[in-house]
Amino acid sequence: MKNKMRFTALFMAACLGTGLLAGCGAGEKDTKDTAKTESTGKKTFVFGDTTFNPENEEPDVNPHNAYAGWACIRYGVGETLFKYSDSMEIQPWLAKDYENVDELTWKITLQDGVKFSSGRALDGQAVKECLEHLIEVHERAKGDLMIDTITAEGQTVTIKTTEPKPTLLNYLSDPYGCIIDMEAGVTEDGIVAGTGPYIAKSLVSGEQLNLVKNEEYWDGEPGFDEITVRTISDGDTLTMALQSGEIDAAYGMPYASYPLFENDDYTFSRCATSRAFFAHMNFESPVIQDPAVRKAIAMGIDKEGFVNTLLDGNGYPAVGTYPDSFEFGGDAVTTETYDAEGAKKVLEEAGWVDEDGDGIREKDGKDLTIRWLTYPSRQELPLLAESAQATLKEIGMDVQINSTADHNSIRTDSTAWDVYASAMVTAPTGDPEYFFTTHCLDSSVVNNGKYHSDKVEELEKEMAKTFDTERRSELAVEMQQTILDDNAFVFCSHLKMSMISKSSVKGLTAHPCDFYEITADLAPAE
């Protein structure tokens, strides 16, 4: 059957770009503006980002390496076959059409006249080479895409999957799906040749990426000649850099700094996303294996207080995996609410009592200690740890926080932590299946807590073969409710994403999937 490009993803995000005004402080207007034309005649732009670093599994811009595809797509180096509209509907990008020949076969027709930054023309053979290499080296992509064979002819590529894959186009829109020229290869620094508006010229991992305009870009005129992406992990340093004019825009600004930029000199672009801040329970930890402890943790975290006080309202308290902008999110499921007294009762009934009067409960001679692992590059996560530490202490838990850039190696050691708090976009493909396949199954690559549920495994088998979006929503609700009833995860909040740029810049726009940042539309303001 022939399909039109409207695979509705059920997510209608209210994405808001507003001009809010701010000053640089002390009433003095900074005259430095790197986004304007330099004496060389080049238009330059400097972007400060807290998240572009190995700590976030983004060491470079090679989409076949961990989560580096996010950097590849965010910074305008690579593009995927399909992309998402502002209402999270699938639309063509490097592809211009597709045909779902049968349950296993997808024929994709490519745009004409597209070139990689290497100079090679984009055709079916190039896409075939890229995707075959992707599933050879990228475990998550291999599991998501379920590709059996790929054939190429001219400007078409035909993908046959090992089993029905209703969400194939969604997964091809994941950042790891950026199409790169495998003939050009990947440099030692992790630089690739993509089709985007900018070309990566040099990269120092965790520090800086230098980009230049792609003079032969196929989809419009890029607005800047040169772009620098600087990794600035410290929030205060990021704030000062934007105030002083060292950078022209920022992602990951501390909420406390927002008032400094609510002025005519700056523009905010804000958008509701499905990025969740949530806690994974370690089912190999003896203390977490106690259902009463998991339930008490879920009841002992004050989500409203965390969002309203520590995030200053820049988020949404979470119920389950997805926000209420999804049909299968928000109040479609139920979970524990903040109830300190109720949590105390749960622990008491399970034999956790404070026998020595030090405020920490014990059982069988062991203190109720929770080792809370998290990381600092997402500013919300250390705040969540501090909030949980305070409220869980009230119910008799000793929460010991380890907030470290080394979290990715530590989380693989099941003896080293009890709760791991992280952040992820739970539905970047606009479809509910993504979270479960990455986090909740025996085969999931990032099932950090080794959670297992017979019911979830069975429901996922059905979802994997279900093309009907209404039934997929029903399955998503049932699967969510199962993991919530098991208190396998505690979803604390969803992110209201914000990017701040100088008013001399236009086209830096927040998007609900959190993928697209530096695009051809980014340019000096008129």
Coordinates of C-alpha atoms in Angstrom, one line a residue:
M1 CA 0.0 0.0 0.0
K2 CA 1.1 3.5 -0.7
N3 CA 1.4 5.8 2.3
K4 CA 1.2 9.5 2.7
M5 CA 3.6 11.1 5.2
R6 CA 1.2 11.3 8.2
F7 CA 2.2 8.6 10.7
T8 CA 0.7 10.5 13.6
A9 CA 2.7 10.2 16.7
L10 CA -0.1 11.2 19.1
F11 CA 2.1 13.9 20.7
M12 CA 0.8 17.4 20.1
A13 CA 3.3 19.4 22.0
A14 CA 2.7 23.1 22.7
C15 CA 5.9 24.5 21.5
L16 CA 6.3 28.1 22.4
G17 CA 8.9 30.5 21.1
T18 CA 8.7 33.8 23.0
G19 CA 10.9 36.9 23.1
L20 CA 11.7 37.6 26.7
L21 CA 13.9 40.4 27.6
A22 CA 17.0 40.6 29.8
G23 CA 20.0 42.7 30.6
C24 CA 23.6 41.9 31.2
G25 CA 23.5 43.3 34.7
A26 CA 24.7 46.5 36.3
G27 CA 22.7 48.4 33.7
E28 CA 25.6 48.3 31.1
K29 CA 24.9 46.9 27.6
D30 CA 27.7 44.7 26.4
T31 CA 28.9 45.7 22.9
K32 CA 30.5 42.4 22.0
D33 CA 28.4 40.5 19.6
T34 CA 30.0 37.5 18.0
A35 CA 26.9 36.7 15.9
K36 CA 27.5 39.8 13.8
T37 CA 29.8 40.0 10.8
E38 CA 33.4 40.0 11.8
S39 CA 36.1 42.2 10.2
T40 CA 36.9 39.2 7.9
G41 CA 33.4 39.4 6.5
K42 CA 32.4 36.1 8.0
K43 CA 29.2 35.7 10.0
T44 CA 30.0 33.7 13.1
F45 CA 28.0 32.1 15.9
V46 CA 29.0 30.6 19.2
F47 CA 26.8 28.1 21.1
G48 CA 27.3 27.1 24.7
D49 CA 25.9 23.6 25.6
T50 CA 26.1 21.8 29.0
T51 CA 25.4 18.4 27.6
F52 CA 27.9 17.8 24.7
N53 CA 30.5 15.6 26.4
P54 CA 31.5 12.0 27.0
E55 CA 29.6 12.0 30.3
N56 CA 26.4 12.1 28.3
E57 CA 27.7 9.4 25.8
E58 CA 28.2 12.2 23.2
P59 CA 32.0 12.2 22.8
D60 CA 31.9 13.2 19.1
V61 CA 29.5 13.6 16.2
N62 CA 29.6 10.0 14.8
P63 CA 26.0 8.8 15.0
H64 CA 27.2 5.2 15.1
N65 CA 28.9 5.8 18.4
A66 CA 26.8 5.6 21.6
Y67 CA 24.5 8.6 21.7
A68 CA 26.7 10.9 19.6
G69 CA 24.0 11.0 17.0
W70 CA 22.3 13.6 19.1
A71 CA 25.3 15.9 18.6
C72 CA 25.4 15.0 14.9
I73 CA 21.8 16.0 14.3
R74 CA 21.6 18.9 16.9
Y75 CA 24.6 20.7 15.4
G76 CA 23.5 20.5 11.8
V77 CA 26.1 17.9 10.6
G78 CA 23.8 15.0 9.8
E79 CA 20.2 14.4 8.8
T80 CA 17.9 11.4 8.9
L81 CA 15.7 9.9 6.3
F82 CA 12.5 11.1 8.1
K83 CA 12.0 13.8 10.7
Y84 CA 9.3 15.1 13.1
S85 CA 7.1 18.1 12.6
D86 CA 6.4 20.4 15.5
S87 CA 3.3 18.2 16.2
M88 CA 5.5 15.1 16.2
E89 CA 4.2 13.7 12.9
I90 CA 6.6 11.8 10.6
Q91 CA 7.6 13.8 7.5
P92 CA 10.2 13.3 4.8
W93 CA 13.7 14.7 5.0
L94 CA 16.4 12.9 3.1
A95 CA 13.6 10.6 1.9
K96 CA 10.8 12.0 -0.2
D97 CA 8.4 9.1 -0.2
Y98 CA 8.0 5.5 1.0
E99 CA 5.9 2.4 0.3
N100 CA 5.1 -0.2 3.0
V101 CA 5.1 -3.1 0.5
D102 CA 4.1 -5.7 3.1
E103 CA 4.5 -6.2 6.9
L104 CA 8.3 -6.8 6.5
T105 CA 9.2 -4.6 3.5
W106 CA 9.7 -0.9 3.2
K107 CA 10.7 0.8 0.0
I108 CA 12.1 4.3 0.5
T109 CA 12.7 6.8 -2.3
L110 CA 15.4 9.5 -1.7
Q111 CA 15.6 13.1 -2.5
D112 CA 17.4 14.1 -5.7
G113 CA 20.4 16.4 -5.7
V114 CA 21.6 15.8 -2.1
K115 CA 25.3 15.6 -1.5
F116 CA 27.4 14.6 1.5
S117 CA 29.9 17.2 2.6
S118 CA 32.5 14.8 1.1
G119 CA 31.1 15.6 -2.3
R120 CA 29.6 12.2 -2.8
A121 CA 26.0 12.1 -4.1
L122 CA 23.3 10.6 -1.7
D123 CA 21.8 7.5 -3.3
G124 CA 20.5 4.2 -2.3
Q125 CA 23.9 2.5 -2.1
A126 CA 25.2 5.2 0.3
V127 CA 22.2 4.7 2.5
K128 CA 22.6 0.9 2.4
E129 CA 26.3 1.2 3.4
C130 CA 25.4 3.6 6.3
L131 CA 22.6 1.5 7.8
E132 CA 24.5 -1.8 7.4
H133 CA 27.4 -0.3 9.3
L134 CA 25.1 1.1 11.9
I135 CA 23.4 -2.2 12.8
E136 CA 26.8 -3.9 12.8
V137 CA 28.3 -1.6 15.4
H138 CA 25.4 -0.1 17.3
E139 CA 23.6 -2.5 19.6
R140 CA 20.6 -0.3 20.3
A141 CA 20.0 0.4 16.7
K142 CA 20.3 -3.2 15.8
G143 CA 17.6 -4.1 18.3
D144 CA 15.3 -1.3 17.3
L145 CA 15.4 -1.6 13.6
M146 CA 15.4 -5.4 13.3
I147 CA 16.8 -5.2 9.7
D148 CA 17.2 -8.4 7.8
T149 CA 18.4 -7.2 4.4
I150 CA 18.9 -3.9 2.6
T151 CA 18.9 -3.6 -1.2
A152 CA 19.6 -0.4 -3.2
E153 CA 18.8 0.7 -6.7
G154 CA 19.4 4.2 -7.9
Q155 CA 17.5 6.6 -5.6
T156 CA 15.6 3.9 -3.8
V157 CA 16.5 1.6 -0.8
T158 CA 14.5 -1.4 0.2
I159 CA 14.6 -2.5 3.8
K160 CA 13.3 -6.0 4.9
T161 CA 12.9 -6.6 8.6
T162 CA 13.2 -9.9 10.4
E163 CA 9.7 -9.3 11.9
P164 CA 6.9 -6.8 11.4
K165 CA 8.2 -3.3 12.5
P166 CA 5.3 -0.8 12.6
T167 CA 7.7 1.9 13.9
L168 CA 10.5 1.5 11.5
L169 CA 10.2 5.0 10.1
N170 CA 10.2 6.4 13.7
Y171 CA 13.4 4.6 14.5
L172 CA 15.0 5.7 11.3
S173 CA 14.3 9.2 12.6
D174 CA 16.3 8.6 15.7
P175 CA 19.6 10.5 15.8
Y176 CA 21.6 7.3 15.3
G177 CA 19.9 7.2 11.9
C178 CA 21.8 10.2 10.5
I179 CA 23.0 9.2 7.1
I180 CA 26.7 9.6 6.7
D181 CA 29.2 8.7 4.0
M182 CA 30.9 5.5 4.9
E183 CA 33.3 5.8 2.0
A184 CA 34.6 9.0 3.6
G185 CA 34.7 7.2 6.9
V186 CA 35.1 8.4 10.4
T187 CA 38.2 10.4 11.6
E188 CA 40.1 9.5 14.7
D189 CA 38.3 12.5 16.3
G190 CA 34.9 11.1 15.5
I191 CA 34.1 13.5 12.6
V192 CA 31.9 12.3 9.8
A193 CA 30.6 13.5 6.4
G194 CA 26.9 14.2 6.6
T195 CA 24.3 16.0 4.5
G196 CA 23.5 18.9 6.9
P197 CA 23.9 22.6 6.6
Y198 CA 27.2 22.6 8.5
I199 CA 30.4 20.6 8.1
A200 CA 32.5 19.5 11.1
K201 CA 36.0 20.7 10.7
S202 CA 37.6 20.0 14.1
L203 CA 36.6 18.5 17.4
V204 CA 38.1 18.3 20.9
S205 CA 35.9 15.9 22.8
G206 CA 34.2 17.5 25.8
E207 CA 35.4 20.9 24.9
Q208 CA 34.7 22.3 21.4
L209 CA 33.3 21.6 17.9
N210 CA 34.1 23.9 15.0
L211 CA 31.7 24.0 12.0
V212 CA 31.7 25.7 8.7
K213 CA 28.9 26.4 6.3
N214 CA 28.1 23.7 3.8
E215 CA 28.2 25.7 0.6
E216 CA 26.4 23.0 -1.3
Y217 CA 23.6 22.3 1.2
W218 CA 20.5 21.0 -0.6
D219 CA 17.7 22.6 1.5
G220 CA 18.3 26.3 1.9
E221 CA 21.0 28.8 2.6
P222 CA 22.8 28.3 6.0
G223 CA 22.8 31.5 7.9
F224 CA 26.3 31.5 9.3
D225 CA 29.8 31.0 7.8
E226 CA 31.3 29.5 10.9
I227 CA 29.8 28.1 14.1
T228 CA 31.6 27.0 17.3
V229 CA 29.9 24.7 19.8
R230 CA 31.5 25.0 23.2
T231 CA 30.9 22.5 26.0
I232 CA 30.4 24.5 29.2
S233 CA 29.3 22.1 31.9
D234 CA 29.2 24.6 34.8
G235 CA 26.0 26.7 35.0
D236 CA 27.6 29.8 36.4
T237 CA 30.3 29.8 33.7
L238 CA 27.6 29.4 31.1
T239 CA 25.7 32.3 32.5
M240 CA 28.7 34.6 32.5
A241 CA 29.7 33.5 29.0
L242 CA 26.3 34.6 27.6
Q243 CA 26.3 37.8 29.7
S244 CA 29.8 38.8 28.5
G245 CA 29.1 38.0 24.9
E246 CA 31.6 35.1 24.7
I247 CA 28.7 33.0 23.4
D248 CA 25.6 33.9 21.4
A249 CA 23.2 31.3 22.7
A250 CA 22.9 28.7 25.5
Y251 CA 21.3 25.3 26.2
G252 CA 21.1 24.1 29.8
M253 CA 21.1 27.5 31.5
P254 CA 20.5 27.3 35.3
Y255 CA 17.0 28.3 36.1
A256 CA 18.2 30.7 38.7
S257 CA 19.9 32.6 35.9
Y258 CA 16.8 33.1 33.8
P259 CA 15.9 36.5 35.2
L260 CA 19.2 37.9 34.0
F261 CA 18.1 37.3 30.4
E262 CA 14.4 38.4 30.6
N263 CA 15.1 41.5 28.7
D264 CA 15.1 42.9 25.1
D265 CA 18.7 41.8 24.5
Y266 CA 17.7 38.1 24.6
T267 CA 15.2 35.7 23.2
F268 CA 13.8 32.5 24.9
S269 CA 12.5 29.6 22.9
R270 CA 10.5 27.2 25.1
C271 CA 8.9 23.8 24.4
A272 CA 7.3 21.0 26.4
T273 CA 9.1 17.7 25.8
S274 CA 8.9 14.1 27.0
R275 CA 12.3 14.3 28.6
A276 CA 11.9 12.7 32.0
F277 CA 13.9 12.9 35.1
F278 CA 13.4 9.5 36.8
A279 CA 14.9 6.9 39.2
H280 CA 15.8 3.4 38.2
M281 CA 15.5 0.8 40.9
N282 CA 18.3 -1.8 41.1
F283 CA 16.7 -5.2 41.4
E284 CA 20.0 -6.8 42.1
S285 CA 20.4 -4.7 45.2
P286 CA 19.2 -6.5 48.4
V287 CA 17.5 -3.4 49.9
I288 CA 15.7 -2.6 46.6
Q289 CA 14.5 -6.1 46.3
D290 CA 12.2 -5.3 49.2
P291 CA 8.9 -4.2 47.6
A292 CA 8.2 -2.0 50.7
V293 CA 11.4 0.0 50.2
R294 CA 10.6 0.6 46.5
K295 CA 7.0 1.7 47.4
A296 CA 8.3 3.9 50.2
I297 CA 10.8 5.6 47.9
A298 CA 8.0 6.3 45.4
M299 CA 5.8 7.7 48.2
G300 CA 8.6 9.7 49.7
I301 CA 9.6 11.9 46.8
D302 CA 7.9 15.2 46.6
K303 CA 7.5 15.8 42.9
E304 CA 5.5 19.0 43.2
G305 CA 8.0 20.5 45.6
F306 CA 10.9 19.5 43.3
V307 CA 9.3 21.1 40.2
N308 CA 7.8 24.2 41.9
T309 CA 10.7 25.0 44.2
L310 CA 14.0 23.6 42.9
L311 CA 13.1 23.9 39.2
D312 CA 11.2 27.1 39.7
G313 CA 8.3 25.8 37.7
N314 CA 10.4 24.9 34.6
G315 CA 8.9 21.4 34.3
Y316 CA 5.9 19.3 34.9
P317 CA 5.4 16.8 37.8
A318 CA 5.3 13.3 36.3
V319 CA 2.9 10.4 36.9
G320 CA 4.3 7.9 34.5
T321 CA 6.7 7.6 31.6
Y322 CA 5.0 10.2 29.4
P323 CA 3.6 13.7 29.9
D324 CA -0.2 14.4 29.5
S325 CA 0.4 15.8 26.0
F326 CA 0.4 12.1 24.9
E327 CA -2.9 10.1 24.7
F328 CA -1.1 7.4 26.6
G329 CA 0.6 9.8 29.1
G330 CA -0.2 11.8 32.2
D331 CA -3.3 10.7 34.1
A332 CA -3.8 7.7 31.8
V333 CA -1.9 5.8 34.5
T334 CA -1.7 6.0 38.3
T335 CA 1.1 5.8 40.8
E336 CA 2.1 6.6 44.3
T337 CA 1.7 10.2 45.4
Y338 CA 3.8 12.0 48.0
D339 CA 2.7 10.7 51.4
A340 CA 5.4 10.8 54.1
E341 CA 3.2 9.3 56.8
G342 CA 1.9 6.6 54.5
A343 CA 5.5 5.7 53.5
K344 CA 6.5 5.4 57.2
K345 CA 3.6 3.0 57.7
V346 CA 4.7 0.9 54.8
L347 CA 8.2 0.6 56.2
E348 CA 7.0 -0.1 59.7
E349 CA 4.8 -2.9 58.5
A350 CA 7.7 -4.4 56.6
G351 CA 9.9 -4.5 59.7
W352 CA 12.0 -1.3 59.0
V353 CA 12.1 0.5 62.4
D354 CA 14.3 3.0 64.0
E355 CA 15.4 1.1 67.1
D356 CA 18.4 3.2 68.1
G357 CA 16.6 6.6 67.7
D358 CA 19.1 8.1 65.2
G359 CA 16.4 8.8 62.7
I360 CA 17.4 6.0 60.3
R361 CA 15.4 2.8 60.2
E362 CA 17.0 -0.6 60.5
K363 CA 16.1 -4.2 59.8
D364 CA 18.1 -7.3 60.7
G365 CA 20.8 -5.0 62.1
K366 CA 21.2 -3.1 58.8
D367 CA 20.5 0.6 58.3
L368 CA 18.1 1.6 55.6
T369 CA 20.7 3.2 53.4
I370 CA 20.1 4.1 49.7
R371 CA 23.1 4.7 47.5
W372 CA 21.8 7.3 45.0
L373 CA 23.8 7.5 41.8
T374 CA 23.4 10.4 39.4
Y375 CA 25.4 12.9 37.3
P376 CA 25.8 16.7 37.2
S377 CA 25.7 17.5 33.4
R378 CA 21.9 17.7 33.6
Q379 CA 21.4 20.5 36.1
E380 CA 18.1 19.0 37.3
L381 CA 19.6 15.7 38.5
P382 CA 21.7 17.0 41.4
L383 CA 18.7 19.0 42.5
L384 CA 16.5 16.0 42.4
A385 CA 19.1 14.0 44.5
E386 CA 19.1 16.7 47.1
S387 CA 15.3 16.9 47.2
A388 CA 15.0 13.1 47.5
Q389 CA 17.7 13.0 50.2
A390 CA 15.8 15.5 52.3
T391 CA 12.3 14.0 52.0
L392 CA 13.4 10.4 52.2
K393 CA 15.3 11.2 55.4
E394 CA 12.0 12.3 56.9
I395 CA 10.7 8.7 56.5
G396 CA 13.9 7.2 57.9
M397 CA 16.1 6.6 54.9
D398 CA 19.8 7.5 54.7
V399 CA 20.3 8.6 51.1
Q400 CA 24.0 8.8 50.1
I401 CA 24.4 10.7 46.9
N402 CA 27.1 10.0 44.3
S403 CA 26.8 12.7 41.6
T404 CA 29.6 11.9 39.2
A405 CA 30.6 12.3 35.5
D406 CA 31.7 8.6 35.8
H407 CA 28.1 7.4 36.2
N408 CA 28.1 5.4 33.0
S409 CA 30.8 3.0 34.2
I410 CA 29.4 2.8 37.7
R411 CA 25.9 2.0 36.7
T412 CA 27.1 -1.2 35.0
D413 CA 28.2 -2.4 38.4
S414 CA 25.1 -3.7 40.1
T415 CA 26.9 -3.8 43.5
A416 CA 27.7 0.0 43.4
W417 CA 24.3 1.6 43.6
D418 CA 20.7 1.2 44.7
V419 CA 18.9 4.0 42.8
Y420 CA 20.1 5.5 39.6
A421 CA 18.6 8.9 38.6
S422 CA 18.9 9.9 35.0
A423 CA 17.3 11.9 32.2
M424 CA 16.0 10.8 28.8
V425 CA 13.5 11.7 26.2
T426 CA 11.1 8.9 26.7
A427 CA 9.3 9.2 23.3
P428 CA 11.8 10.8 20.9
T429 CA 10.2 8.8 18.1
G430 CA 6.7 10.0 19.1
D431 CA 5.7 6.4 19.8
P432 CA 5.5 4.7 23.2
E433 CA 7.5 1.6 22.4
Y434 CA 10.9 3.3 22.6
F435 CA 11.1 3.5 26.4
F436 CA 10.2 -0.1 27.0
T437 CA 12.6 -1.5 24.4
T438 CA 15.5 0.5 25.8
H439 CA 14.8 0.2 29.5
C440 CA 12.3 -2.5 30.6
L441 CA 13.0 -5.8 28.8
D442 CA 15.5 -8.5 29.4
S443 CA 17.1 -7.6 26.1
S444 CA 17.1 -3.8 26.7
V445 CA 20.5 -2.2 26.3
V446 CA 19.9 0.2 29.3
N447 CA 17.9 -1.9 31.6
N448 CA 20.2 -0.6 34.3
G449 CA 18.3 -2.1 37.2
K450 CA 17.9 -5.6 35.6
Y451 CA 14.1 -5.3 35.9
H452 CA 12.1 -8.2 34.7
S453 CA 8.3 -8.6 34.2
D454 CA 6.7 -11.5 32.4
K455 CA 3.7 -9.3 31.7
V456 CA 5.7 -6.5 30.1
E457 CA 7.7 -9.0 28.0
E458 CA 4.4 -10.5 26.7
L459 CA 2.8 -7.1 26.0
E460 CA 5.9 -5.9 24.2
K461 CA 5.6 -8.9 21.9
E462 CA 2.2 -7.7 20.9
M463 CA 3.2 -4.1 20.6
A464 CA 6.1 -5.0 18.3
K465 CA 3.7 -6.4 15.7
T466 CA 0.8 -3.9 16.1
F467 CA 0.4 -1.3 13.4
D468 CA -2.9 0.2 14.8
T469 CA -2.0 3.4 16.8
E470 CA -5.0 3.1 19.1
R471 CA -4.1 -0.4 20.2
R472 CA -0.5 0.8 20.7
S473 CA -1.7 3.4 23.0
E474 CA -3.7 0.9 25.0
L475 CA -0.7 -1.4 25.3
A476 CA 1.5 1.6 26.4
V477 CA -0.9 2.4 29.2
E478 CA -1.0 -1.3 30.4
M479 CA 2.8 -1.6 30.2
Q480 CA 3.3 1.7 32.1
Q481 CA 0.9 0.7 34.8
T482 CA 2.8 -2.6 35.2
I483 CA 6.2 -1.0 35.8
L484 CA 4.5 1.6 38.1
D485 CA 2.8 -1.0 40.2
D486 CA 6.2 -2.7 40.6
N487 CA 7.7 0.6 41.5
A488 CA 10.5 -0.3 39.1
F489 CA 10.9 3.3 38.1
V490 CA 9.9 6.6 39.8
F491 CA 9.1 9.3 37.2
C492 CA 9.6 12.6 38.9
S493 CA 9.2 15.3 36.3
H494 CA 9.1 16.2 32.6
L495 CA 11.2 19.0 31.2
K496 CA 10.1 22.4 29.8
M497 CA 13.0 22.8 27.4
S498 CA 14.4 26.3 27.0
M499 CA 17.2 27.8 24.8
I500 CA 18.3 31.4 25.2
S501 CA 19.9 33.4 22.4
K502 CA 20.9 37.0 21.8
S503 CA 18.2 39.0 20.1
S504 CA 20.7 39.5 17.3
V505 CA 20.1 35.8 16.4
K506 CA 17.0 34.2 14.9
G507 CA 16.0 30.7 14.2
L508 CA 17.2 28.9 17.3
T509 CA 14.0 27.1 18.1
A510 CA 13.2 24.5 20.8
H511 CA 11.5 21.3 19.4
P512 CA 9.4 18.7 21.3
C513 CA 11.7 15.8 20.3
D514 CA 14.8 17.8 21.5
F515 CA 16.7 16.9 18.3
Y516 CA 16.9 19.9 16.0
E517 CA 18.8 23.0 17.1
I518 CA 21.4 24.3 14.6
T519 CA 19.6 24.3 11.3
A520 CA 19.7 26.3 8.1
D521 CA 17.2 28.7 9.6
L522 CA 19.6 29.8 12.3
A523 CA 20.9 33.2 11.1
P524 CA 21.7 36.8 12.2
A525 CA 18.5 38.7 12.9
E526 CA 17.5 41.2 10.2

